[in-house]
Structures are given as structure tokens and as C-alpha cells.
mmCIF file of C-alpha atoms and ligand atoms in Angstrom:
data_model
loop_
_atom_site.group_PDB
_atom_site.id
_atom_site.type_symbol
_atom_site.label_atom_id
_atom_site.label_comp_id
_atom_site.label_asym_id
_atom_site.label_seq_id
_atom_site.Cartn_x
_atom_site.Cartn_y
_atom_site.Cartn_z
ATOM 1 C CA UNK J 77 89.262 68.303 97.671
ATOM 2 C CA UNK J 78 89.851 65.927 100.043
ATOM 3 C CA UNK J 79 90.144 61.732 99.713
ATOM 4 C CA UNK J 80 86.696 60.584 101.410
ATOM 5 C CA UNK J 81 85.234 63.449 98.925
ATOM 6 C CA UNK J 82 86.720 61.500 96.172
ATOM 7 C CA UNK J 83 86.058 57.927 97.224
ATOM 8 C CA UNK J 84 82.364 59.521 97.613
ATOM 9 C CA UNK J 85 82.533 60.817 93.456
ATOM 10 C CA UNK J 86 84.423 58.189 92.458
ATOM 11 C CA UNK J 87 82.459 55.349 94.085
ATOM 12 C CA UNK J 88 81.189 53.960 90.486
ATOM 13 C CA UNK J 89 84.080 53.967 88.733
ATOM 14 C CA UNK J 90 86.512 50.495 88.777
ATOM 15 C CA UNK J 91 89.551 52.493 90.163
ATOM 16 C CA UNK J 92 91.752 49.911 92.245
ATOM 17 C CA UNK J 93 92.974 52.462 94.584
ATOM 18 C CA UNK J 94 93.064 56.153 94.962
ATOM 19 C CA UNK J 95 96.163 58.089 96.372
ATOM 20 C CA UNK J 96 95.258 61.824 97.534
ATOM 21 C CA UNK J 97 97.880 64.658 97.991
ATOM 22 C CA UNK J 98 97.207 68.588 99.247
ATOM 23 C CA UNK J 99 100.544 69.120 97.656
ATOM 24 C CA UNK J 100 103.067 66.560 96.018
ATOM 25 C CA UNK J 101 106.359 66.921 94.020
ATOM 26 C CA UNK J 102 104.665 65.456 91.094
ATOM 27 C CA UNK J 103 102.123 62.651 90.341
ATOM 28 C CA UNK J 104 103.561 61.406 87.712
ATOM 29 C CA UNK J 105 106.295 60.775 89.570
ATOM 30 C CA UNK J 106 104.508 59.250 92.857
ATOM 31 C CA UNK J 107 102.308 56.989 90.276
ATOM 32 C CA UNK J 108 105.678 56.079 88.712
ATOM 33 C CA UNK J 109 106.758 54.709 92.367
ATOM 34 C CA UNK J 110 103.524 53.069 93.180
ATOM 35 C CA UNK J 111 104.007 50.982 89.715
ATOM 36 C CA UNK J 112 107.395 49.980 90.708
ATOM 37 C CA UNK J 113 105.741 48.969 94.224
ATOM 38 C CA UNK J 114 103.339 46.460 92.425
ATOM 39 C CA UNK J 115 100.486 49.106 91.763
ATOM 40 C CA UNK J 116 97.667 47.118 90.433
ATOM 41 C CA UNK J 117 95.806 48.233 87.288
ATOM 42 C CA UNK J 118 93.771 51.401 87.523
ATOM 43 C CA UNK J 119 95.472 53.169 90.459
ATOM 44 C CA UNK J 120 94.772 57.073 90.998
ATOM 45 C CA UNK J 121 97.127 59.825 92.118
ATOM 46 C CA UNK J 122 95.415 63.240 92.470
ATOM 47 C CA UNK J 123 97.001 65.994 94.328
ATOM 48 C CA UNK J 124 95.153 69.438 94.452
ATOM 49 C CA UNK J 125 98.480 71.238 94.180
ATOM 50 C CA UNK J 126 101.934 70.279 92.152
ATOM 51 C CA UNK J 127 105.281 71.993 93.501
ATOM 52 C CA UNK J 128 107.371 69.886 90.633
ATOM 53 C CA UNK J 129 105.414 68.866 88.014
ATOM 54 C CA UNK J 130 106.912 67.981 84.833
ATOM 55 C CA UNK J 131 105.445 68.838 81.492
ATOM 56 C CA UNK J 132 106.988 66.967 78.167
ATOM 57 C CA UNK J 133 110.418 67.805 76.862
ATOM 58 C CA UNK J 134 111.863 68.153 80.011
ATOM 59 C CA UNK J 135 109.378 71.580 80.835
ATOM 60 C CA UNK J 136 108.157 72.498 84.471
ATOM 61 C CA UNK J 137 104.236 72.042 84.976
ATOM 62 C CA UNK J 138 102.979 74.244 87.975
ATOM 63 C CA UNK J 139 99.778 73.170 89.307
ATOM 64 C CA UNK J 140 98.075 75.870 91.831
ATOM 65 C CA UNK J 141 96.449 74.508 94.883
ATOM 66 C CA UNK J 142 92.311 74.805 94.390
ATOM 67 C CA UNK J 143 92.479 75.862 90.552
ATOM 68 C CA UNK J 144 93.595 72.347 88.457
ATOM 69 C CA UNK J 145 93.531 68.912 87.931
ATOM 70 C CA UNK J 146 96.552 66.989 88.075
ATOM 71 C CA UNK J 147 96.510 63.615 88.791
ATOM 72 C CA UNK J 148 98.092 60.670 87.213
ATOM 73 C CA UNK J 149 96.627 57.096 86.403
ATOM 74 C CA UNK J 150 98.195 53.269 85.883
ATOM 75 C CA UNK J 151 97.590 51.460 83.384
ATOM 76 C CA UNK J 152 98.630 48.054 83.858
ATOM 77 C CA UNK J 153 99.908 46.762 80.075
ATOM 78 C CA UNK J 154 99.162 43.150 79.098
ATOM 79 C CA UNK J 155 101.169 40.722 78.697
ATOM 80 C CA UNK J 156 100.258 40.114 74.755
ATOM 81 C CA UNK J 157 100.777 43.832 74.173
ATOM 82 C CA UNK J 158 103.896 44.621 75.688
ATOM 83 C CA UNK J 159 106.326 43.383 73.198
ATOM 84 C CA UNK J 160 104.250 46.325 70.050
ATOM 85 C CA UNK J 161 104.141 49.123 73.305
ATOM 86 C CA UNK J 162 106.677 51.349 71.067
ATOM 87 C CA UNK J 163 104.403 51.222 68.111
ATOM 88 C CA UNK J 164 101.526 52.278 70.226
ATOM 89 C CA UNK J 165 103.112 54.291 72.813
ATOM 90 C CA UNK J 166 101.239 57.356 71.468
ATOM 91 C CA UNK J 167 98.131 55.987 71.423
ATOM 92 C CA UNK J 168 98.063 56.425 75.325
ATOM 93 C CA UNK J 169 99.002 59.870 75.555
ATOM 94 C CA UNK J 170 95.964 60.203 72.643
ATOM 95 C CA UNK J 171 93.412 58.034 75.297
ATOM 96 C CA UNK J 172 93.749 60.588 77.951
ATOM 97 C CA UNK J 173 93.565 63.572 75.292
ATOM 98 C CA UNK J 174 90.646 62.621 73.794
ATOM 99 C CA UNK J 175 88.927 61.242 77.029
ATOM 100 C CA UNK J 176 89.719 64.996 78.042
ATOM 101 C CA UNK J 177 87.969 66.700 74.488
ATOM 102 C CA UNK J 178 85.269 63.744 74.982
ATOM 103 C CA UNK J 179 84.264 64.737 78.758
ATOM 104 C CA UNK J 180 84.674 68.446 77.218
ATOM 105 C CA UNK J 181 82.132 68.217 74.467
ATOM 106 C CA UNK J 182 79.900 65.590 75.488
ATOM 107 C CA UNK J 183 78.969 67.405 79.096
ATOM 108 C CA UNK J 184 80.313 70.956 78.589
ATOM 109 C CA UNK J 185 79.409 71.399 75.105
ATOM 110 C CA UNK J 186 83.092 72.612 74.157
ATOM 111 C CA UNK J 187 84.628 72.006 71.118
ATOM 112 C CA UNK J 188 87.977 70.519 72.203
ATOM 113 C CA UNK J 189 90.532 69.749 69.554
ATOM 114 C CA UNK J 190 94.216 67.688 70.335
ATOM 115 C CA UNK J 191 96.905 69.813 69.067
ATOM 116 C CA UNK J 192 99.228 66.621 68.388
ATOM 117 C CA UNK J 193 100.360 64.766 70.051
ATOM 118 C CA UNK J 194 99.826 65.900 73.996
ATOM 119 C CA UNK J 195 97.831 69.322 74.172
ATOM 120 C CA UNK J 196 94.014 69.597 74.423
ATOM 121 C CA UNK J 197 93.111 72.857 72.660
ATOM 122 C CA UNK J 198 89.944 74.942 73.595
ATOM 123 C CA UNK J 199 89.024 77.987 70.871
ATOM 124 C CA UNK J 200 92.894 77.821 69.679
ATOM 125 C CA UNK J 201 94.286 77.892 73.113
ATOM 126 C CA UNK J 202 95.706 75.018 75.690
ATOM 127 C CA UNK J 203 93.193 73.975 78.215
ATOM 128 C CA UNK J 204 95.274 70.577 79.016
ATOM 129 C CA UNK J 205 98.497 68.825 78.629
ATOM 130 C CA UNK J 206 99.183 65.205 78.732
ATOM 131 C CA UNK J 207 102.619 63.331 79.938
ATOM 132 C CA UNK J 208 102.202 59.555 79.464
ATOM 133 C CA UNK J 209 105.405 57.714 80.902
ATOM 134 C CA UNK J 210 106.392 54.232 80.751
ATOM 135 C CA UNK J 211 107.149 52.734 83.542
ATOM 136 C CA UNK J 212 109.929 49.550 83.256
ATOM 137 C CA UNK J 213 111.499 46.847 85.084
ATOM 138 C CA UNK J 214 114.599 45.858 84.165
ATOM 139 C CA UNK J 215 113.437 45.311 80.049
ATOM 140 C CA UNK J 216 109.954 44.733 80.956
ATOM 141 C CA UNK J 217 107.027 47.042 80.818
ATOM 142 C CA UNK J 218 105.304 47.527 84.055
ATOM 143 C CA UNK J 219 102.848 49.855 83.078
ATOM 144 C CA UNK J 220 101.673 53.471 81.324
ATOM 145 C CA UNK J 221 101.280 56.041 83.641
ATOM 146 C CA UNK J 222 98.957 58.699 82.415
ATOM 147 C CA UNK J 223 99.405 62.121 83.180
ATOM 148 C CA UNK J 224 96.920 64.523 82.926
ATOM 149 C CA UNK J 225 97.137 68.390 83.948
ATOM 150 C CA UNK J 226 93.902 70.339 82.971
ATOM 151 C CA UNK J 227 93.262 74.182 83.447
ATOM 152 C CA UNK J 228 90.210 74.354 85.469
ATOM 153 C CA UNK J 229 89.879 77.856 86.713
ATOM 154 C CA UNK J 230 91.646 80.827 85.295
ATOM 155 C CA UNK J 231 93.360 81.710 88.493
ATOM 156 C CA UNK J 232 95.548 79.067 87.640
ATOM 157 C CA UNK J 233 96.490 79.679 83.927
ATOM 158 C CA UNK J 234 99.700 81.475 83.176
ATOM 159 C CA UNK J 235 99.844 84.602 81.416
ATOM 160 C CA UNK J 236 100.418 84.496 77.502
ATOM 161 C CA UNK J 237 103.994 85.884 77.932
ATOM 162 C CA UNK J 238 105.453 83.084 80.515
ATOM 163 C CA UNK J 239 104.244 80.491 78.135
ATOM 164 C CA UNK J 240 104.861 79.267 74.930
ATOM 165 C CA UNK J 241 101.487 78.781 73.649
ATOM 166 C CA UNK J 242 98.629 80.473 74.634
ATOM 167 C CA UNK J 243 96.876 79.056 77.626
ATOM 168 C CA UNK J 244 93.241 78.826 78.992
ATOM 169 C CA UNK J 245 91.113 77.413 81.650
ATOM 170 C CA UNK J 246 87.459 75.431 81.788
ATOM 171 C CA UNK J 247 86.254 78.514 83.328
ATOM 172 C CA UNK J 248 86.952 80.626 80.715
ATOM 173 C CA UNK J 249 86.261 78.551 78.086
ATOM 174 C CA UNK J 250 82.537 78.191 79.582
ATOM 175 C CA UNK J 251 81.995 81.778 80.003
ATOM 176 C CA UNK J 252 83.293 82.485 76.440
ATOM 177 C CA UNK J 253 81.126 79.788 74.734
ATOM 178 C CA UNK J 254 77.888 80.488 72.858
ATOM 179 C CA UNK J 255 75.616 77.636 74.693
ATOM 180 C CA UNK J 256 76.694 79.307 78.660
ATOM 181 C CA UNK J 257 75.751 82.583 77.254
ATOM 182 C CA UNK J 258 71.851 80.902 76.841
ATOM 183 C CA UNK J 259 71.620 78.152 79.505
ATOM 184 C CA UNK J 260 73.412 80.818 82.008
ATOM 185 C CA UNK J 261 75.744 77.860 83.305
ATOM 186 C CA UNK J 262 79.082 78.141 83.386
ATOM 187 C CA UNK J 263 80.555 76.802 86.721
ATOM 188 C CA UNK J 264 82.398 73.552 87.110
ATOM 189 C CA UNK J 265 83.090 71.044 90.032
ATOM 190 C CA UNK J 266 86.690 70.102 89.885
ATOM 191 C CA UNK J 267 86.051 66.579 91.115
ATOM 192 C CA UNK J 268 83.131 65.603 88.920
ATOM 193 C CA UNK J 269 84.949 66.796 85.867
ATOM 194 C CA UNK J 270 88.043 64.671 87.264
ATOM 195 C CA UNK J 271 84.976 61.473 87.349
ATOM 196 C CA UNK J 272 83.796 62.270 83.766
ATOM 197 C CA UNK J 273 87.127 62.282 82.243
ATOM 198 C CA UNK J 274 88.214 58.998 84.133
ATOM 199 C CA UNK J 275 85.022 57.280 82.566
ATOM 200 C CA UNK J 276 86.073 58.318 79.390
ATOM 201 C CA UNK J 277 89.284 57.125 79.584
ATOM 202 C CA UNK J 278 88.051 54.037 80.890
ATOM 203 C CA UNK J 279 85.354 53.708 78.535
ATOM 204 C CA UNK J 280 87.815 53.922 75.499
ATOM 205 C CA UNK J 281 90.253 51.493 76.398
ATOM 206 C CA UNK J 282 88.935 48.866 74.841
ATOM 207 C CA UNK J 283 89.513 50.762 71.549
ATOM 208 C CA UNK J 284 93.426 51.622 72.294
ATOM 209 C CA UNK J 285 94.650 48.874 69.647
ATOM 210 C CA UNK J 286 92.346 49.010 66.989
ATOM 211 C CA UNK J 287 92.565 50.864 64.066
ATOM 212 C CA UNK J 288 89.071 53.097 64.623
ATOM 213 C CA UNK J 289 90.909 54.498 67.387
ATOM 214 C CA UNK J 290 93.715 56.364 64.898
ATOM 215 C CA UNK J 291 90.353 57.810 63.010
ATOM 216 C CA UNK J 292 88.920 58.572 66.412
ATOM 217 C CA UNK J 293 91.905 60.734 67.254
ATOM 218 C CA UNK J 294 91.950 61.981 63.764
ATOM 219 C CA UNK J 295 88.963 63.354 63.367
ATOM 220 C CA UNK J 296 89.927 65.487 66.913
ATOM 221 C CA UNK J 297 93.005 66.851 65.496
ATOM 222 C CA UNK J 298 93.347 70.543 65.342
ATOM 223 C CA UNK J 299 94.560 71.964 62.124
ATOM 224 C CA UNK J 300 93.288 69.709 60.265
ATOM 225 C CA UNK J 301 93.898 70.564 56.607
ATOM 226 C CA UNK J 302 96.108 73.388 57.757
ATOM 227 C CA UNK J 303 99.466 74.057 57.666
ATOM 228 C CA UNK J 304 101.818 73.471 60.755
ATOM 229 C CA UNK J 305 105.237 74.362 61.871
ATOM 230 C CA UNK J 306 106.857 71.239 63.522
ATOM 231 C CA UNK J 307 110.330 71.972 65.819
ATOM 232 C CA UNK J 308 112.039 69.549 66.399
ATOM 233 C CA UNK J 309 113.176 71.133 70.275
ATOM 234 C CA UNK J 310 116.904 71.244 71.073
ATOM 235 C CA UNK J 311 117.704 71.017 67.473
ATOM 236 C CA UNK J 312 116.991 73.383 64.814
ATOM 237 C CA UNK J 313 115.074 71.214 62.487
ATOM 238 C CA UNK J 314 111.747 72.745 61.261
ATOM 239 C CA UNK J 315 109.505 71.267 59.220
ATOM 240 C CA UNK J 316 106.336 72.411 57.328
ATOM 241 C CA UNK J 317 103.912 70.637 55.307
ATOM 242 C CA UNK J 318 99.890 70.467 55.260
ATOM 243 C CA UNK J 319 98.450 68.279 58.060
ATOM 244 C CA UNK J 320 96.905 65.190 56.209
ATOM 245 C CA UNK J 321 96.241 62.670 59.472
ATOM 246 C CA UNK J 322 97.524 60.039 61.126
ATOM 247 C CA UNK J 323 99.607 56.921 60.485
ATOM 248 C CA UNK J 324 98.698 53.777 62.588
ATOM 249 C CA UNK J 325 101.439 54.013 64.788
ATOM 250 C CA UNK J 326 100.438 57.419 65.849
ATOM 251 C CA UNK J 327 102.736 59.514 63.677
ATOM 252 C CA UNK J 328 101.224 62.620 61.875
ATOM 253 C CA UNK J 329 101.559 62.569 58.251
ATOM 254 C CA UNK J 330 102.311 65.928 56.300
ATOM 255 C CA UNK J 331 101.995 66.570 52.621
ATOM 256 C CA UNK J 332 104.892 69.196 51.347
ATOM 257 C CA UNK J 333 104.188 71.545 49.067
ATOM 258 C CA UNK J 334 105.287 69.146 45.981
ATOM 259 C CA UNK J 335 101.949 67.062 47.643
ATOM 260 C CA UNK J 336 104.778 64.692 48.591
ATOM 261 C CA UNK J 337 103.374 63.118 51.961
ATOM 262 C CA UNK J 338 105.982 62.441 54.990
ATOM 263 C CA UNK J 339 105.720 61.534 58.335
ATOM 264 C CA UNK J 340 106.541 62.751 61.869
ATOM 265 C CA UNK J 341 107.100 60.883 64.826
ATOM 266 C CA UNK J 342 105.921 62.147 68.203
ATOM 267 C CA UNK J 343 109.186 62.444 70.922
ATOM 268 C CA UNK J 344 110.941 66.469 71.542
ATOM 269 C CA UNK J 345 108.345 68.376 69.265
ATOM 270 C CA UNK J 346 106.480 71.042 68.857
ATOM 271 C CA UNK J 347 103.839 71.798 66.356
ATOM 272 C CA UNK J 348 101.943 75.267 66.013
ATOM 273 C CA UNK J 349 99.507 76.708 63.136
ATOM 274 C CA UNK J 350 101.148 78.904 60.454
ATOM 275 C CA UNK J 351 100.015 80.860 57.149
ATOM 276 C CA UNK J 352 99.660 78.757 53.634
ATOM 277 C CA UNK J 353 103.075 77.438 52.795
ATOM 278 C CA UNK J 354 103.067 76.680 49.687
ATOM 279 C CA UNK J 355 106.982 77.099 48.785
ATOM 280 C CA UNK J 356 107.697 75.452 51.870
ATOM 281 C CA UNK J 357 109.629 72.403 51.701
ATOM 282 C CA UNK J 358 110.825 69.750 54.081
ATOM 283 C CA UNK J 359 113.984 68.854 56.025
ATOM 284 C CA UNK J 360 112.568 65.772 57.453
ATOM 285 C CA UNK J 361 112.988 62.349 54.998
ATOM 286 C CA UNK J 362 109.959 61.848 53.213
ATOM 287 C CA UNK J 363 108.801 58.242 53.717
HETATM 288 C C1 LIG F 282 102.701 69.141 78.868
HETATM 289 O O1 LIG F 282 101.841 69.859 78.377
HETATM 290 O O2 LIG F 282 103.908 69.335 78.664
HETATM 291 C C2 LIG F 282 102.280 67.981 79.729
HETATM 292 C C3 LIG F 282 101.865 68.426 81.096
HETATM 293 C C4 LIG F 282 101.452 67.272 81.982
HETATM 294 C C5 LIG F 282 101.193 67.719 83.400
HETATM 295 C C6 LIG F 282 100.579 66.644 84.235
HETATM 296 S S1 LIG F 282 99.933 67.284 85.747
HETATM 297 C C7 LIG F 282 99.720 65.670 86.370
HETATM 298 C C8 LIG F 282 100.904 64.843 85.915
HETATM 299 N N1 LIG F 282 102.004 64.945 86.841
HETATM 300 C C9 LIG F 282 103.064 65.536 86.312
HETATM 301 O O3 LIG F 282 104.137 65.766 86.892
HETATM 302 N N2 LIG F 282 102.800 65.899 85.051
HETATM 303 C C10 LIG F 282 101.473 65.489 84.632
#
């Protein structure tokens, strides 16, 4: 990877600037400077390896030089929309998950599911994780910045016991899945992958504030139907209930076992899949 091989892949898409690193701290981190700095709208920060990347809830993020992506991407808020960003803030992390399951499915043939509200899953284990950031000014909004770290190759995904959900890579995912097994293909440029994913997220942008994008991101949600485990982390709160869908401002809405439905709001959490519940009940407020 290298920055006239990405200005080369990259030349059709609108990006404003792009910002290469063999190794950085973190991008998130370097796009959150470049922001401050007057970054305009749609500026890139790739690196091919992170020494400090930062996951959500405070977690570490390693990013292996040659195996990942990891880059990070601003997006300038307007002016109209600045003053409703907390109601939507979840909506971003959701663009660059589903731009992630979209460039997944539509030209990999997985079946990518967002295990809410950051992770991209791939057959029940994490391929990606998202860390969107805001990025202010005194009280003003300067802009998202969108984090995306994707398993690419399984050289770079940790073992099951150093994480706490299991983990996978593109790689794998390809050589596990039905349609490789039949076309034979299962290889995949780091770069291009990188390109689709940006189009994506570009493409849906548009969408970010209407309501079909909550039934977008809905109908991606893994679990589904099923019953979750929701921690809330650095506290012991745990909450069950039946995943229903989504509310407009991103929350996920739960029904208990007394079909009472109740909402959670995305910030320290951590959901995972458990067994049929059905004498569960809820320490969260119903609402
Ligand atoms: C998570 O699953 O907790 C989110 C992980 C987000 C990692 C990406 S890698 C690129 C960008 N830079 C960072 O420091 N973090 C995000």
C-alpha cells in the first residue's frame, strides 16, 4: 500500500484529500487533528499499520501492518443538522457498518449482519468494528470522523481467547463461504475493498436523516428476533429482552418477557446472543 497506489484506486471517488501512513498512532486520532486544522469534507486517513488504535469503550484496536484496513474518514456536518447531531449520532457509526455489510454482500457475496451498534458480523463472528467520533470546537460540531477497522486477512485476527467476541477475517470468511467453494475465488485486494466500501458510504449519505435509513439498518441487524444480553460495561447492569428493531434515534428496542417493549441507547455497551429468556426480566426503565 502505498499513497500514489491509492490516488491511482481512488481516482473516481470525490475524496477531498487522502492522508497515507506505513504506521500511525491511530487514525482516528490523526483525522481528529486534521478536522481541527480545517479538514474539508471527505478527507481520508489510511495507515497500513496501527500501533494505538482505539476501539469503543475505551478498548485497544491493533492493526497489523499488510493484513487490515484501518483508516478513518471526515465527514463535514451541515450547518442545518448540527443542532439534532445527538439524536442521530448513531446513525453514522450505522453508515460505515452497513457501507461495510453492503460492499460485503453486494461484491463478495457475504452475508454480513451489524451486531448493534458498531460490529460487522460475518457467519456469527466480528469481521469489523466501527468508532465514529465527534469532533468539536468550542460547542460547535466540526465534523464525524468515521472509523473503520476491518479484518482482511487472517494473519491479522486475534485468537478467540485474547478477545471478547469471536473474531474473523475477509479471507476466511471467503474461503468458508458456499459461492468461493464453486467460483474458486476467494482472494481480496486490500485497496479495492477499501474503494468499494468508501462508495458505499458515500453512496448512502444522502439517506443518513431519513427514516428508510433506520429500516435499512434494521433489516441488517443480527439477532433479529432473538434474544440478547446487553452489559452495560463498567457497571453491572444487564439487561435481556427479545430484539424487536430500532427506534428513530438509533436506539434498539427490546420486548421483555411480559412483551413489555423498552429501549436501549447505544454509549458503554455490549450486546451478545443468548438462549430463549423467557423469565427474564429487565433492569433497564421500560419506556
Ligand atoms: C471497536 O470495535 O471497538 C471499534 C474499532 C475501530 C477501529 C478503527 S481502526 C481505524 C480507526 N482508527 C482508530 O484508532 N480506530 C478506528
Amino acid at each position: 500500500m502505498d499513497l500514489i497506489e491509492l490516488k491511482r484506486t481512488f481516482a473516481e471517488i470525490p475524496l477531498s484529500q487522502i492522508h497515507y501512513f506505513d504506521r500511525i498512532g491511530s487514525t482516528n486520532s490523526e483525522a481528529a487533528r486534521l478536522a481541527e486544522a480545517g479538514a474539508s469534507d471527505l478527507t481520508l486517513v489510511v495507515a497500513d499499520g496501527q500501533t494505538a488504535g482505539r476501539g469503543r469503550a475505551g478498548k485497544s484496536w491493533s492493526t497489523l501492518p499488510g493484513t487490515a484496513l484501518a483508516f478513518s474518514l471526515v465527514l463535514r456536518v451541515p450547518a442545518e443538522d448540527r443542532a439534532h447531531y445527538s439524536q442521530f449520532a448513531t446513525r453514522y457509526t450505522a453508515l460505515s457498518a452497513l457501507a461495510v455489510c453492503d460492499a460485503l454482500d453486494q461484491n463478495y457475496g457475504l452475508d454480513a449482519h451489524i451486531k448493534w451498534p458498531n460490529d460487522v458480523l460475518v457467519g456469527g463472528r466480528k469481521i469489523c468494528g466501527v468508532l465514529s467520533e465527534a469532533s468539536w470546537l468550542g460547542d460547535r460540531l466540526q465534523a464525524v470522523i468515521l472509523g473503520v477497522g476491518v479484518n482482511v486477512l487472517q494473519d491479522g485476527v486475534p485468537h478467540d481467547d485474547e478477545v471478547d467476541y469471536p473474531a474473523t477475517s475477509v479471507e476466511q470468511s471467503l474461503i468458508d463461504s458456499r459461492e468461493s467453494k464453486i467460483t474458486g475465488r476467494n482472494t481480496i485486494d486490500r485497496l479495492v475493498f477499501l474503494k468499494e466500501i468508501l462508495s458505499h458510504i458515500i453512496g448512502r449519505r444522502p439517506q443518513l436523516l431519513q427514516p428508510e435509513f433506520i429500516r435499512t439498518w434494521e433489516q441488517r441487524l443480527a439477532y433479529r428476533g432473538g434474544w440478547v444480553e446487553i452489559v452495560t460495561l463498567g457497571q453491572d447492569n444487564v439487561v435481556r429482552g427479545q430484539l424487536v428493531g430500532l427506534d428513530l434515534d438509533g436506539s434498539l428496542q427490546l420486548k421483555d418477557a411480559d412483551r413489555k417493549i423498552f429501549k436501549v441507547s447505544s454509549g458503554r455497551v455490549s450486546l451478545r446472543e443468548v438462549e430463549n429468556q423467557d423469565d427474564s426480566t429487565s433492569v433497564f426503565s421500560s419506556s
